mmCIF file of C-alpha atoms in Angstrom:
data_model
loop_
_atom_site.group_PDB
_atom_site.id
_atom_site.type_symbol
_atom_site.label_atom_id
_atom_site.label_comp_id
_atom_site.label_asym_id
_atom_site.label_seq_id
_atom_site.Cartn_x
_atom_site.Cartn_y
_atom_site.Cartn_z
ATOM 1 C CA UNK A 1 -26.249 -27.501 -11.207
ATOM 2 C CA UNK A 2 -27.536 -24.028 -10.279
ATOM 3 C CA UNK A 3 -24.129 -23.096 -8.793
ATOM 4 C CA UNK A 4 -22.427 -24.100 -12.045
ATOM 5 C CA UNK A 5 -24.822 -22.037 -14.148
ATOM 6 C CA UNK A 6 -24.415 -18.924 -11.984
ATOM 7 C CA UNK A 7 -20.628 -19.283 -11.851
ATOM 8 C CA UNK A 8 -20.463 -19.573 -15.639
ATOM 9 C CA UNK A 9 -22.548 -16.415 -16.004
ATOM 10 C CA UNK A 10 -20.207 -14.715 -13.557
ATOM 11 C CA UNK A 11 -17.180 -15.675 -15.665
ATOM 12 C CA UNK A 12 -18.910 -14.727 -18.909
ATOM 13 C CA UNK A 13 -19.469 -11.101 -17.919
ATOM 14 C CA UNK A 14 -16.465 -10.404 -15.690
ATOM 15 C CA UNK A 15 -13.676 -9.548 -18.142
ATOM 16 C CA UNK A 16 -12.979 -7.076 -20.929
ATOM 17 C CA UNK A 17 -10.325 -9.332 -22.495
ATOM 18 C CA UNK A 18 -10.818 -12.732 -24.154
ATOM 19 C CA UNK A 19 -10.362 -15.521 -21.612
ATOM 20 C CA UNK A 20 -10.598 -19.285 -21.635
ATOM 21 C CA UNK A 21 -12.131 -21.066 -18.653
ATOM 22 C CA UNK A 22 -11.863 -24.793 -18.009
ATOM 23 C CA UNK A 23 -14.460 -25.997 -15.496
ATOM 24 C CA UNK A 24 -14.191 -28.902 -13.008
ATOM 25 C CA UNK A 25 -16.065 -31.223 -15.404
ATOM 26 C CA UNK A 26 -13.325 -30.713 -17.992
ATOM 27 C CA UNK A 27 -15.391 -28.567 -20.335
ATOM 28 C CA UNK A 28 -13.763 -25.421 -21.708
ATOM 29 C CA UNK A 29 -15.512 -22.170 -22.587
ATOM 30 C CA UNK A 30 -14.063 -19.144 -24.381
ATOM 31 C CA UNK A 31 -15.385 -15.683 -23.562
ATOM 32 C CA UNK A 32 -14.686 -12.580 -25.636
ATOM 33 C CA UNK A 33 -13.402 -12.199 -29.163
ATOM 34 C CA UNK A 34 -9.959 -13.299 -30.276
ATOM 35 C CA UNK A 35 -7.326 -15.596 -28.853
ATOM 36 C CA UNK A 36 -7.482 -15.925 -25.061
ATOM 37 C CA UNK A 37 -5.041 -13.610 -23.282
ATOM 38 C CA UNK A 38 -5.433 -15.545 -20.023
ATOM 39 C CA UNK A 39 -6.537 -19.101 -19.282
ATOM 40 C CA UNK A 40 -8.341 -20.017 -16.060
ATOM 41 C CA UNK A 41 -8.659 -23.572 -14.788
ATOM 42 C CA UNK A 42 -11.281 -24.190 -12.104
ATOM 43 C CA UNK A 43 -10.288 -27.423 -10.352
ATOM 44 C CA UNK A 44 -13.102 -27.462 -7.767
ATOM 45 C CA UNK A 45 -16.621 -26.108 -7.702
ATOM 46 C CA UNK A 46 -16.851 -22.621 -6.140
ATOM 47 C CA UNK A 47 -20.085 -22.295 -4.098
ATOM 48 C CA UNK A 48 -22.049 -19.248 -5.207
ATOM 49 C CA UNK A 49 -23.142 -18.598 -1.614
ATOM 50 C CA UNK A 50 -19.467 -18.061 -0.750
ATOM 51 C CA UNK A 51 -19.069 -15.631 -3.657
ATOM 52 C CA UNK A 52 -22.138 -13.732 -2.509
ATOM 53 C CA UNK A 53 -20.791 -13.619 1.039
ATOM 54 C CA UNK A 54 -17.414 -12.196 -0.027
ATOM 55 C CA UNK A 55 -16.151 -12.624 -3.580
ATOM 56 C CA UNK A 56 -12.617 -11.364 -2.937
ATOM 57 C CA UNK A 57 -12.008 -13.787 -0.044
ATOM 58 C CA UNK A 58 -13.589 -16.736 -1.856
ATOM 59 C CA UNK A 59 -11.663 -16.287 -5.107
ATOM 60 C CA UNK A 60 -8.435 -15.288 -3.337
ATOM 61 C CA UNK A 61 -8.482 -18.402 -1.167
ATOM 62 C CA UNK A 62 -9.398 -20.544 -4.174
ATOM 63 C CA UNK A 63 -6.283 -19.290 -5.956
ATOM 64 C CA UNK A 64 -4.102 -19.801 -2.867
ATOM 65 C CA UNK A 65 -5.368 -23.395 -2.512
ATOM 66 C CA UNK A 66 -5.032 -24.163 -6.259
ATOM 67 C CA UNK A 67 -8.766 -24.595 -6.641
ATOM 68 C CA UNK A 68 -8.263 -22.004 -9.376
ATOM 69 C CA UNK A 69 -5.135 -21.831 -11.537
ATOM 70 C CA UNK A 70 -4.249 -19.063 -13.967
ATOM 71 C CA UNK A 71 -2.040 -19.268 -17.048
ATOM 72 C CA UNK A 72 -0.980 -15.762 -18.014
ATOM 73 C CA UNK A 73 -0.740 -12.513 -16.109
ATOM 74 C CA UNK A 74 -2.776 -12.166 -12.923
ATOM 75 C CA UNK A 75 -2.402 -8.404 -13.217
ATOM 76 C CA UNK A 76 -3.895 -8.365 -16.724
ATOM 77 C CA UNK A 77 -6.774 -10.599 -15.614
ATOM 78 C CA UNK A 78 -7.636 -8.572 -12.503
ATOM 79 C CA UNK A 79 -7.278 -5.235 -14.285
ATOM 80 C CA UNK A 80 -9.728 -6.567 -16.867
ATOM 81 C CA UNK A 81 -12.162 -7.492 -14.095
ATOM 82 C CA UNK A 82 -11.938 -3.989 -12.623
ATOM 83 C CA UNK A 83 -12.596 -2.481 -16.056
ATOM 84 C CA UNK A 84 -15.688 -4.633 -16.679
ATOM 85 C CA UNK A 85 -18.848 -2.905 -15.470
ATOM 86 C CA UNK A 86 -20.512 -6.303 -14.891
ATOM 87 C CA UNK A 87 -17.605 -7.884 -13.049
ATOM 88 C CA UNK A 88 -17.998 -9.343 -9.570
ATOM 89 C CA UNK A 89 -15.601 -6.551 -8.513
ATOM 90 C CA UNK A 90 -18.040 -3.856 -9.657
ATOM 91 C CA UNK A 91 -21.503 -5.422 -9.485
ATOM 92 C CA UNK A 92 -23.272 -4.529 -6.238
ATOM 93 C CA UNK A 93 -24.654 -8.056 -6.004
ATOM 94 C CA UNK A 94 -21.147 -9.319 -5.385
ATOM 95 C CA UNK A 95 -19.647 -6.464 -3.367
ATOM 96 C CA UNK A 96 -19.355 -7.293 0.294
ATOM 97 C CA UNK A 97 -17.373 -5.245 2.816
ATOM 98 C CA UNK A 98 -16.062 -6.593 6.092
ATOM 99 C CA UNK A 99 -17.487 -5.314 9.389
ATOM 100 C CA UNK A 100 -15.715 -2.400 10.976
ATOM 101 C CA UNK A 101 -12.285 -3.325 12.259
ATOM 102 C CA UNK A 102 -10.969 -2.794 15.762
ATOM 103 C CA UNK A 103 -8.096 -0.326 15.992
ATOM 104 C CA UNK A 104 -7.192 -0.191 19.627
ATOM 105 C CA UNK A 105 -3.496 0.362 20.259
ATOM 106 C CA UNK A 106 -3.062 -3.360 20.923
ATOM 107 C CA UNK A 107 -4.882 -4.444 17.769
ATOM 108 C CA UNK A 108 -2.952 -1.886 15.688
ATOM 109 C CA UNK A 109 0.314 -3.302 17.013
ATOM 110 C CA UNK A 110 -0.765 -6.847 16.165
ATOM 111 C CA UNK A 111 -1.914 -5.790 12.696
ATOM 112 C CA UNK A 112 1.391 -4.101 11.865
ATOM 113 C CA UNK A 113 3.523 -6.914 13.239
ATOM 114 C CA UNK A 114 1.570 -9.571 11.321
ATOM 115 C CA UNK A 115 2.736 -7.963 8.075
ATOM 116 C CA UNK A 116 5.998 -6.125 8.677
ATOM 117 C CA UNK A 117 7.472 -8.659 11.070
ATOM 118 C CA UNK A 118 7.499 -11.421 8.457
ATOM 119 C CA UNK A 119 11.220 -10.815 8.730
ATOM 120 C CA UNK A 120 13.749 -8.343 7.360
ATOM 121 C CA UNK A 121 15.364 -11.194 5.415
ATOM 122 C CA UNK A 122 12.116 -11.788 3.499
ATOM 123 C CA UNK A 123 11.751 -8.153 2.449
ATOM 124 C CA UNK A 124 15.448 -7.862 1.584
ATOM 125 C CA UNK A 125 14.954 -10.508 -1.089
ATOM 126 C CA UNK A 126 12.711 -8.406 -3.324
ATOM 127 C CA UNK A 127 12.813 -4.793 -2.139
ATOM 128 C CA UNK A 128 15.687 -2.588 -3.313
ATOM 129 C CA UNK A 129 18.713 -1.671 -1.200
ATOM 130 C CA UNK A 130 16.906 1.248 0.444
ATOM 131 C CA UNK A 131 14.373 -1.198 1.984
ATOM 132 C CA UNK A 132 11.599 1.209 1.051
ATOM 133 C CA UNK A 133 8.182 -0.461 1.047
ATOM 134 C CA UNK A 134 5.985 2.218 -0.517
ATOM 135 C CA UNK A 135 5.361 3.886 -3.869
ATOM 136 C CA UNK A 136 8.508 4.955 -5.709
ATOM 137 C CA UNK A 137 8.774 8.100 -7.853
ATOM 138 C CA UNK A 138 9.995 7.641 -11.421
ATOM 139 C CA UNK A 139 11.495 10.874 -12.699
ATOM 140 C CA UNK A 140 12.825 9.149 -15.832
ATOM 141 C CA UNK A 141 11.567 6.087 -17.726
ATOM 142 C CA UNK A 142 14.777 4.144 -17.104
ATOM 143 C CA UNK A 143 15.034 4.841 -13.368
ATOM 144 C CA UNK A 144 15.913 1.732 -11.396
ATOM 145 C CA UNK A 145 13.725 0.877 -8.425
ATOM 146 C CA UNK A 146 16.435 2.031 -6.008
ATOM 147 C CA UNK A 147 16.839 5.336 -7.867
ATOM 148 C CA UNK A 148 13.072 5.850 -7.947
ATOM 149 C CA UNK A 149 12.759 5.176 -4.202
ATOM 150 C CA UNK A 150 15.430 7.759 -3.447
ATOM 151 C CA UNK A 151 13.674 10.134 -5.856
ATOM 152 C CA UNK A 152 10.542 9.682 -3.722
ATOM 153 C CA UNK A 153 12.396 10.404 -0.480
ATOM 154 C CA UNK A 154 13.884 13.621 -1.857
ATOM 155 C CA UNK A 155 10.594 14.598 -3.512
ATOM 156 C CA UNK A 156 8.878 14.386 -0.121
ATOM 157 C CA UNK A 157 11.587 16.247 1.767
ATOM 158 C CA UNK A 158 11.889 18.980 -0.861
ATOM 159 C CA UNK A 159 8.159 19.632 -0.666
ATOM 160 C CA UNK A 160 8.588 20.493 3.013
ATOM 161 C CA UNK A 161 11.234 23.121 2.140
ATOM 162 C CA UNK A 162 13.076 22.111 5.351
ATOM 163 C CA UNK A 163 15.526 24.354 7.180
ATOM 164 C CA UNK A 164 18.818 22.986 8.609
ATOM 165 C CA UNK A 165 18.555 22.228 12.302
ATOM 166 C CA UNK A 166 14.779 21.880 12.170
ATOM 167 C CA UNK A 167 12.898 18.943 13.669
ATOM 168 C CA UNK A 168 11.127 16.166 11.752
ATOM 169 C CA UNK A 169 8.809 13.415 12.946
ATOM 170 C CA UNK A 170 8.359 10.417 10.628
ATOM 171 C CA UNK A 171 5.201 8.498 11.588
ATOM 172 C CA UNK A 172 5.518 4.910 10.421
ATOM 173 C CA UNK A 173 9.209 5.215 9.584
ATOM 174 C CA UNK A 174 9.629 1.786 7.984
ATOM 175 C CA UNK A 175 13.279 0.790 7.703
ATOM 176 C CA UNK A 176 14.375 4.401 8.156
ATOM 177 C CA UNK A 177 15.537 5.571 4.739
ATOM 178 C CA UNK A 178 13.495 8.797 4.710
ATOM 179 C CA UNK A 179 14.265 9.887 8.277
ATOM 180 C CA UNK A 180 17.969 9.080 7.998
ATOM 181 C CA UNK A 181 18.248 10.873 4.645
ATOM 182 C CA UNK A 182 16.673 13.905 6.295
ATOM 183 C CA UNK A 183 19.258 13.774 9.088
ATOM 184 C CA UNK A 184 22.263 13.055 6.892
ATOM 185 C CA UNK A 185 21.581 15.194 3.812
ATOM 186 C CA UNK A 186 19.232 17.918 5.098
ATOM 187 C CA UNK A 187 20.819 18.364 8.535
ATOM 188 C CA UNK A 188 17.553 17.820 10.371
ATOM 189 C CA UNK A 189 16.907 16.402 13.834
ATOM 190 C CA UNK A 190 14.630 13.422 13.313
ATOM 191 C CA UNK A 191 12.416 11.055 15.290
ATOM 192 C CA UNK A 192 10.922 7.968 13.678
ATOM 193 C CA UNK A 193 8.206 5.795 15.179
ATOM 194 C CA UNK A 194 7.104 2.284 14.258
ATOM 195 C CA UNK A 195 5.172 -0.617 15.767
ATOM 196 C CA UNK A 196 7.306 -3.216 14.011
ATOM 197 C CA UNK A 197 10.056 -4.702 16.171
ATOM 198 C CA UNK A 198 11.920 -5.858 13.047
ATOM 199 C CA UNK A 199 11.936 -2.316 11.657
ATOM 200 C CA UNK A 200 12.770 -0.761 15.019
ATOM 201 C CA UNK A 201 15.835 -2.961 15.473
ATOM 202 C CA UNK A 202 16.994 -2.347 11.913
ATOM 203 C CA UNK A 203 16.664 1.451 12.160
ATOM 204 C CA UNK A 204 18.348 1.561 15.542
ATOM 205 C CA UNK A 205 21.324 -0.300 14.078
ATOM 206 C CA UNK A 206 21.422 1.992 11.030
ATOM 207 C CA UNK A 207 21.535 5.075 13.275
ATOM 208 C CA UNK A 208 24.528 3.605 15.089
ATOM 209 C CA UNK A 209 26.274 2.465 11.921
ATOM 210 C CA UNK A 210 25.895 5.875 10.266
ATOM 211 C CA UNK A 211 26.976 7.804 13.367
ATOM 212 C CA UNK A 212 23.701 9.737 13.597
ATOM 213 C CA UNK A 213 23.003 9.252 17.314
ATOM 214 C CA UNK A 214 23.026 13.027 17.912
ATOM 215 C CA UNK A 215 20.471 13.687 15.178
ATOM 216 C CA UNK A 216 18.239 10.622 14.932
ATOM 217 C CA UNK A 217 16.077 8.568 17.273
ATOM 218 C CA UNK A 218 13.688 5.691 16.615
ATOM 219 C CA UNK A 219 10.860 4.716 18.964
ATOM 220 C CA UNK A 220 8.834 1.512 19.203
ATOM 221 C CA UNK A 221 5.413 2.850 20.153
ATOM 222 C CA UNK A 222 1.971 3.814 18.929
ATOM 223 C CA UNK A 223 1.795 7.119 17.064
ATOM 224 C CA UNK A 224 -0.929 8.283 19.461
ATOM 225 C CA UNK A 225 1.326 8.016 22.518
ATOM 226 C CA UNK A 226 4.332 10.120 21.492
ATOM 227 C CA UNK A 227 5.570 12.326 24.328
ATOM 228 C CA UNK A 228 7.771 14.839 22.502
ATOM 229 C CA UNK A 229 7.750 18.569 21.828
ATOM 230 C CA UNK A 230 5.916 19.739 18.683
ATOM 231 C CA UNK A 231 7.845 19.369 15.438
ATOM 232 C CA UNK A 232 8.600 21.735 12.583
ATOM 233 C CA UNK A 233 7.782 19.056 10.037
ATOM 234 C CA UNK A 234 6.000 15.714 9.894
ATOM 235 C CA UNK A 235 6.123 12.983 7.260
ATOM 236 C CA UNK A 236 3.996 9.869 7.170
ATOM 237 C CA UNK A 237 4.265 7.460 4.249
ATOM 238 C CA UNK A 238 1.886 4.527 3.773
ATOM 239 C CA UNK A 239 0.446 4.908 7.260
ATOM 240 C CA UNK A 240 -3.152 6.149 7.236
ATOM 241 C CA UNK A 241 -4.313 3.059 5.307
ATOM 242 C CA UNK A 242 -3.679 1.110 8.528
ATOM 243 C CA UNK A 243 -5.386 3.283 11.130
ATOM 244 C CA UNK A 244 -8.978 2.313 10.252
ATOM 245 C CA UNK A 245 -11.986 4.297 9.116
ATOM 246 C CA UNK A 246 -13.049 5.129 12.656
ATOM 247 C CA UNK A 247 -9.597 6.503 13.562
ATOM 248 C CA UNK A 248 -8.853 8.718 10.555
ATOM 249 C CA UNK A 249 -10.016 11.822 12.397
ATOM 250 C CA UNK A 250 -7.777 10.993 15.364
ATOM 251 C CA UNK A 251 -4.845 10.370 13.009
ATOM 252 C CA UNK A 252 -5.037 13.834 11.442
ATOM 253 C CA UNK A 253 -5.793 15.460 14.815
ATOM 254 C CA UNK A 254 -2.626 13.836 16.152
ATOM 255 C CA UNK A 255 -0.582 15.237 13.276
ATOM 256 C CA UNK A 256 -2.016 18.681 13.941
ATOM 257 C CA UNK A 257 -1.226 18.372 17.648
ATOM 258 C CA UNK A 258 2.389 17.371 16.968
ATOM 259 C CA UNK A 259 2.993 20.215 14.487
ATOM 260 C CA UNK A 260 4.243 23.615 15.561
ATOM 261 C CA UNK A 261 2.229 26.652 14.511
ATOM 262 C CA UNK A 262 2.727 27.066 10.732
ATOM 263 C CA UNK A 263 4.435 23.675 10.647
ATOM 264 C CA UNK A 264 4.259 21.616 7.458
ATOM 265 C CA UNK A 265 3.464 17.932 6.922
ATOM 266 C CA UNK A 266 3.659 15.640 3.910
ATOM 267 C CA UNK A 267 1.224 12.739 4.146
ATOM 268 C CA UNK A 268 1.591 10.054 1.468
ATOM 269 C CA UNK A 269 -0.846 7.178 1.244
ATOM 270 C CA UNK A 270 -3.242 5.011 -0.730
ATOM 271 C CA UNK A 271 -6.547 6.762 -1.339
ATOM 272 C CA UNK A 272 -9.662 5.983 -3.373
ATOM 273 C CA UNK A 273 -10.984 8.866 -5.422
ATOM 274 C CA UNK A 274 -14.346 7.059 -5.552
ATOM 275 C CA UNK A 275 -14.716 6.888 -1.774
ATOM 276 C CA UNK A 276 -13.332 4.666 0.974
ATOM 277 C CA UNK A 277 -13.503 0.857 0.905
ATOM 278 C CA UNK A 278 -12.360 -2.380 2.501
ATOM 279 C CA UNK A 279 -11.175 -5.463 0.619
ATOM 280 C CA UNK A 280 -12.060 -8.716 2.348
ATOM 281 C CA UNK A 281 -9.136 -10.800 1.114
ATOM 282 C CA UNK A 282 -6.520 -8.072 1.705
ATOM 283 C CA UNK A 283 -7.900 -7.543 5.221
ATOM 284 C CA UNK A 284 -7.819 -11.230 6.069
ATOM 285 C CA UNK A 285 -4.434 -12.183 4.666
ATOM 286 C CA UNK A 286 -2.256 -9.134 4.020
ATOM 287 C CA UNK A 287 -3.198 -6.027 6.019
ATOM 288 C CA UNK A 288 -5.499 -6.906 8.924
ATOM 289 C CA UNK A 289 -7.562 -3.872 9.832
ATOM 290 C CA UNK A 290 -6.740 -2.096 6.581
ATOM 291 C CA UNK A 291 -9.063 0.555 5.151
ATOM 292 C CA UNK A 292 -8.388 2.695 2.072
ATOM 293 C CA UNK A 293 -9.964 6.108 2.740
ATOM 294 C CA UNK A 294 -11.656 8.246 0.135
ATOM 295 C CA UNK A 295 -10.125 11.506 -1.040
ATOM 296 C CA UNK A 296 -13.081 13.460 0.340
ATOM 297 C CA UNK A 297 -12.695 11.768 3.751
ATOM 298 C CA UNK A 298 -9.050 12.751 4.072
ATOM 299 C CA UNK A 299 -9.680 16.335 2.985
ATOM 300 C CA UNK A 300 -12.521 16.661 5.476
ATOM 301 C CA UNK A 301 -10.384 15.320 8.338
ATOM 302 C CA UNK A 302 -7.460 17.586 7.402
ATOM 303 C CA UNK A 303 -9.663 20.666 7.519
ATOM 304 C CA UNK A 304 -11.504 19.620 10.682
ATOM 305 C CA UNK A 305 -8.166 19.084 12.456
ATOM 306 C CA UNK A 306 -7.263 22.758 11.985
ATOM 307 C CA UNK A 307 -4.889 22.261 9.059
ATOM 308 C CA UNK A 308 -5.078 23.417 5.450
ATOM 309 C CA UNK A 309 -4.072 21.840 2.146
ATOM 310 C CA UNK A 310 -1.140 23.403 0.310
ATOM 311 C CA UNK A 311 -0.714 20.888 -2.511
ATOM 312 C CA UNK A 312 -2.027 17.515 -3.709
ATOM 313 C CA UNK A 313 -0.258 15.169 -6.127
ATOM 314 C CA UNK A 314 -1.556 11.874 -7.534
ATOM 315 C CA UNK A 315 1.047 9.140 -8.075
ATOM 316 C CA UNK A 316 -1.157 6.239 -9.204
ATOM 317 C CA UNK A 317 0.961 5.218 -12.205
ATOM 318 C CA UNK A 318 4.120 5.380 -10.102
ATOM 319 C CA UNK A 319 2.716 2.796 -7.686
ATOM 320 C CA UNK A 320 1.627 0.556 -10.556
ATOM 321 C CA UNK A 321 5.203 0.517 -11.862
ATOM 322 C CA UNK A 322 6.599 0.024 -8.346
ATOM 323 C CA UNK A 323 4.408 -3.036 -7.822
ATOM 324 C CA UNK A 324 5.317 -4.443 -11.233
ATOM 325 C CA UNK A 325 8.993 -4.171 -10.310
ATOM 326 C CA UNK A 326 8.375 -5.806 -6.925
ATOM 327 C CA UNK A 327 6.540 -8.633 -8.699
ATOM 328 C CA UNK A 328 9.458 -9.173 -11.076
ATOM 329 C CA UNK A 329 11.897 -9.157 -8.153
ATOM 330 C CA UNK A 330 9.704 -11.580 -6.189
ATOM 331 C CA UNK A 331 9.555 -14.023 -9.097
ATOM 332 C CA UNK A 332 13.344 -13.912 -9.496
ATOM 333 C CA UNK A 333 13.952 -14.939 -5.882
ATOM 334 C CA UNK A 334 11.293 -17.654 -5.572
ATOM 335 C CA UNK A 335 13.909 -20.349 -4.802
ATOM 336 C CA UNK A 336 14.991 -18.327 -1.760
ATOM 337 C CA UNK A 337 11.405 -17.546 -0.723
ATOM 338 C CA UNK A 338 10.600 -21.269 -0.798
ATOM 339 C CA UNK A 339 13.225 -21.793 1.901
ATOM 340 C CA UNK A 340 11.190 -19.499 4.169
ATOM 341 C CA UNK A 341 7.547 -20.076 3.184
ATOM 342 C CA UNK A 342 5.266 -22.712 1.667
ATOM 343 C CA UNK A 343 3.576 -22.615 -1.752
ATOM 344 C CA UNK A 344 0.307 -21.287 -0.333
ATOM 345 C CA UNK A 345 2.115 -18.239 1.064
ATOM 346 C CA UNK A 346 3.925 -17.735 -2.256
ATOM 347 C CA UNK A 347 0.678 -17.828 -4.228
ATOM 348 C CA UNK A 348 -0.877 -15.455 -1.684
ATOM 349 C CA UNK A 349 1.965 -12.947 -1.948
ATOM 350 C CA UNK A 350 2.109 -13.147 -5.736
ATOM 351 C CA UNK A 351 -1.644 -12.517 -5.915
ATOM 352 C CA UNK A 352 -1.302 -9.586 -3.510
ATOM 353 C CA UNK A 353 1.412 -7.858 -5.564
ATOM 354 C CA UNK A 354 -0.276 -8.366 -8.934
ATOM 355 C CA UNK A 355 -3.784 -7.573 -7.698
ATOM 356 C CA UNK A 356 -2.559 -4.293 -6.220
ATOM 357 C CA UNK A 357 -0.773 -3.413 -9.478
ATOM 358 C CA UNK A 358 -4.029 -4.091 -11.348
ATOM 359 C CA UNK A 359 -6.004 -1.999 -8.880
ATOM 360 C CA UNK A 360 -3.739 0.992 -9.447
ATOM 361 C CA UNK A 361 -3.669 0.401 -13.204
ATOM 362 C CA UNK A 362 -7.476 0.435 -13.390
ATOM 363 C CA UNK A 363 -7.836 3.531 -11.198
ATOM 364 C CA UNK A 364 -9.689 1.567 -8.528
ATOM 365 C CA UNK A 365 -7.213 3.012 -6.034
ATOM 366 C CA UNK A 366 -4.719 5.882 -6.132
ATOM 367 C CA UNK A 367 -1.777 7.027 -4.065
ATOM 368 C CA UNK A 368 -1.784 10.697 -3.143
ATOM 369 C CA UNK A 369 0.638 13.078 -1.470
ATOM 370 C CA UNK A 370 -1.036 15.712 0.696
ATOM 371 C CA UNK A 371 1.116 18.717 1.544
ATOM 372 C CA UNK A 372 -0.587 20.352 4.514
ATOM 373 C CA UNK A 373 0.171 23.094 6.998
ATOM 374 C CA UNK A 374 -1.017 24.010 10.461
ATOM 375 C CA UNK A 375 -2.626 27.362 9.935
ATOM 376 C CA UNK A 376 -3.074 29.226 6.630
ATOM 377 C CA UNK A 377 -2.049 27.078 3.672
ATOM 378 C CA UNK A 378 1.651 27.153 2.776
ATOM 379 C CA UNK A 379 2.318 30.327 4.772
ATOM 380 C CA UNK A 380 6.004 29.430 5.146
ATOM 381 C CA UNK A 381 6.474 27.856 1.705
ATOM 382 C CA UNK A 382 7.639 29.488 -1.558
ATOM 383 C CA UNK A 383 4.966 31.000 -3.791
ATOM 384 C CA UNK A 384 5.332 28.487 -6.637
ATOM 385 C CA UNK A 385 6.115 24.786 -6.986
ATOM 386 C CA UNK A 386 9.509 25.478 -8.582
ATOM 387 C CA UNK A 387 11.319 24.857 -5.275
ATOM 388 C CA UNK A 388 10.145 21.221 -5.234
ATOM 389 C CA UNK A 389 12.168 20.390 -8.339
ATOM 390 C CA UNK A 390 15.425 22.232 -7.738
ATOM 391 C CA UNK A 391 18.552 20.208 -6.954
#
């Protein structure tokens, strides 16, 4: 009885939109004014002790197991919960972070492979042709996802102001679109590194297919173990979210060590302006070992590693739109996904995509590009930003 009363109070104060909740006993309650925008059906009692232990894991698993069903947009519902000051997502009584994660080289490899080695065929179903799994950059409202991903690649490379024949290291190279574009269209000599065997094999084949063996190389190894000469430029997209809170300093020190004097790096990743945080459900099911660092943390580590900031750009709304497009693509290919994975996985992945879109929409998280240099800020770059936008 007490659990039911507390859970009802939790639902009553957790949303800024009108919602309808049907409880396990069949009774329905409406919260907020106006017609419900989302309907929630609670099929089994949710123990309050589990919510207190970790609300995100408890509610995420309940959705995966159909203990909770939602009619309407998950993104709208979760965004509403982030915007409510009394929500379980904002109330300190319900916030619970996981213990510090291990990020040895072995654990980092396992963490990456658990996500990215789901299979190239799975990602091909709902990513665009570039196989780019990070925030796109929408220069125009009608940009397709593929166009926006290529916009992002060129936006990053243009910020470096790269010189032909120069060297580029791409840490966490994904399926290789950025590094191979740099080799093919900017005449750079590139090295990409990844811990994903699926990505490594795919990039290696792309290098061969595109005849770039003299300019491009991909390595399957930890970013901390690279045995190469320093580079003129470094890019790293969607990487530092995976290294762990305790290894952020080492990550930026490694970038500094790999950069030549006055070298330039573009680091693109998910950041919280409010300070760093873990998410229990995301850590358990999507990105083991994940930690979203705070803006102040990253800036401190950049400076302490002997580098300086040349430019910072926030792309929060771009990632929201990217995730919304991925969600649409994922829904369109559900018949094909069902041939690979069960319904629990599908509900998990759908929740992941829409919850992340809601988190960006609400400003709970951001994605930021840090343009940094080894030595005085932007010593080798043009005086104004105009160069970043020239064809």
